[in-house]
Short mmCIF file of C-alpha atoms in Angstrom, two decimals:
data_model
loop_
_atom_site.label_atom_id
_atom_site.label_comp_id
_atom_site.label_asym_id
_atom_site.label_seq_id
_atom_site.Cartn_x
_atom_site.Cartn_y
_atom_site.Cartn_z
CA MET A 1 -26.07 16.36 33.02
CA GLY A 2 -28.51 14.56 30.79
CA LYS A 3 -31.12 16.05 28.55
CA LEU A 4 -33.63 15.00 25.91
CA THR A 5 -33.95 16.85 22.61
CA THR A 6 -35.61 16.19 19.27
CA HIS A 7 -36.11 17.65 15.83
CA VAL A 8 -38.11 16.72 12.75
CA LEU A 9 -37.02 16.89 9.11
CA ASP A 10 -39.43 16.53 6.19
CA THR A 11 -37.42 14.33 3.84
CA ALA A 12 -39.99 14.57 1.01
CA LEU A 13 -39.84 18.37 0.91
CA GLY A 14 -36.20 18.61 1.97
CA CYS A 15 -36.81 21.03 4.85
CA PRO A 16 -37.39 21.22 8.60
CA ALA A 17 -40.90 20.27 9.70
CA ALA A 18 -42.03 23.55 11.27
CA GLY A 19 -45.12 23.65 13.47
CA LEU A 20 -45.31 19.90 14.12
CA ARG A 21 -46.89 19.04 17.47
CA ILE A 22 -45.00 16.63 19.75
CA GLU A 23 -46.16 15.15 23.04
CA LEU A 24 -43.84 13.54 25.59
CA TYR A 25 -45.10 10.86 28.01
CA ARG A 26 -43.65 8.79 30.82
CA ASP A 27 -45.68 6.00 32.44
CA GLY A 28 -48.80 7.20 30.62
CA LYS A 29 -48.50 10.71 32.06
CA GLN A 30 -48.05 13.62 29.67
CA LEU A 31 -44.95 15.66 30.52
CA ARG A 32 -44.77 18.05 27.56
CA ASP A 33 -46.88 19.27 24.63
CA VAL A 34 -44.78 21.36 22.25
CA ARG A 35 -44.43 22.39 18.61
CA THR A 36 -41.36 22.53 16.43
CA ASN A 37 -39.97 25.92 15.42
CA GLU A 38 -38.97 27.06 11.91
CA ASP A 39 -35.83 24.92 12.18
CA GLY A 40 -37.87 21.79 12.99
CA ARG A 41 -36.56 21.84 16.55
CA VAL A 42 -38.13 22.39 19.93
CA ASP A 43 -37.00 25.67 21.51
CA ALA A 44 -35.79 24.04 24.75
CA PRO A 45 -34.85 20.51 25.81
CA LEU A 46 -37.86 18.31 26.48
CA LEU A 47 -36.18 17.05 29.65
CA GLU A 48 -33.21 18.32 31.63
CA GLY A 49 -32.10 18.92 35.18
CA GLU A 50 -34.37 17.43 37.85
CA ASP A 51 -36.92 16.34 35.20
CA PHE A 52 -34.36 14.10 33.47
CA ALA A 53 -34.52 10.57 34.91
CA PRO A 54 -34.05 6.98 33.74
CA GLY A 55 -37.19 5.30 32.48
CA THR A 56 -39.33 4.48 29.49
CA TYR A 57 -40.62 7.46 27.52
CA GLU A 58 -42.81 7.99 24.50
CA LEU A 59 -42.73 10.81 21.98
CA VAL A 60 -45.90 11.16 19.92
CA PHE A 61 -45.37 13.07 16.68
CA HIS A 62 -48.57 14.49 15.14
CA ALA A 63 -47.40 13.86 11.58
CA GLY A 64 -50.85 13.78 9.97
CA ASP A 65 -51.75 17.33 11.02
CA TYR A 66 -48.35 18.56 9.81
CA LEU A 67 -48.65 16.74 6.48
CA ASP A 68 -52.12 18.23 5.91
CA LYS A 69 -50.62 21.73 6.22
CA THR A 70 -47.90 21.05 3.63
CA GLY A 71 -50.40 20.77 0.77
CA GLN A 72 -49.10 17.39 -0.36
CA ALA A 73 -51.57 15.04 -2.03
CA LEU A 74 -52.44 12.51 0.67
CA PRO A 75 -54.69 9.44 0.63
CA ASP A 76 -57.77 9.29 2.83
CA PRO A 77 -57.13 7.98 5.40
CA LYS A 78 -53.51 9.11 5.59
CA PHE A 79 -50.88 6.37 5.71
CA LEU A 80 -49.19 8.12 8.67
CA ASP A 81 -50.98 10.11 11.32
CA LEU A 82 -49.73 9.79 14.89
CA ILE A 83 -46.23 8.37 15.19
CA PRO A 84 -45.44 7.02 18.68
CA LEU A 85 -41.78 6.38 19.51
CA ARG A 86 -41.17 4.48 22.74
CA PHE A 87 -37.60 4.48 24.00
CA GLY A 88 -35.59 4.06 27.18
CA ILE A 89 -33.29 6.46 28.98
CA SER A 90 -30.71 4.61 31.05
CA GLU A 91 -27.76 7.00 31.33
CA ASP A 92 -27.24 10.58 32.46
CA LYS A 93 -26.28 11.71 28.95
CA HIS A 94 -27.72 13.67 26.04
CA TYR A 95 -30.46 11.74 24.25
CA HIS A 96 -31.36 13.27 20.90
CA VAL A 97 -34.29 11.49 19.22
CA PRO A 98 -34.93 12.98 15.76
CA LEU A 99 -37.63 12.02 13.27
CA LEU A 100 -37.07 11.90 9.52
CA LEU A 101 -40.53 12.11 7.98
CA SER A 102 -42.35 11.80 4.66
CA ALA A 103 -46.00 11.02 3.91
CA PHE A 104 -45.26 7.30 3.55
CA ALA A 105 -42.23 6.60 5.73
CA TYR A 106 -40.29 7.67 8.79
CA SER A 107 -37.12 6.76 10.59
CA THR A 108 -35.46 7.66 13.86
CA TYR A 109 -32.20 7.06 15.67
CA ARG A 110 -30.35 8.11 18.79
CA GLY A 111 -28.42 11.15 17.70
CA SER A 112 -25.96 13.37 19.48
#
């Protein structure tokens, strides 16, 4: 059965991004509002079972709030604040959508 998971790594500090808020949306409706744990992961899958369905989803990573808490010197306004990632789920498989984050760049991919 399919599921959706994520995690966030702070590539500038070389550690998991703990306490980062993440929202999950489908069709403009918020499905989840969670925070990463000490390992930069969410404690449970964002979607699984009956909640897991094909469609277009959006993860919104609240990077700016997280970066403020790290004590890094940041410009005003911050280069990165909210990071929306829109992606499609088309198969009943595991979709892992991680975020690699620094104050001035990010990347993502479909992991396993």
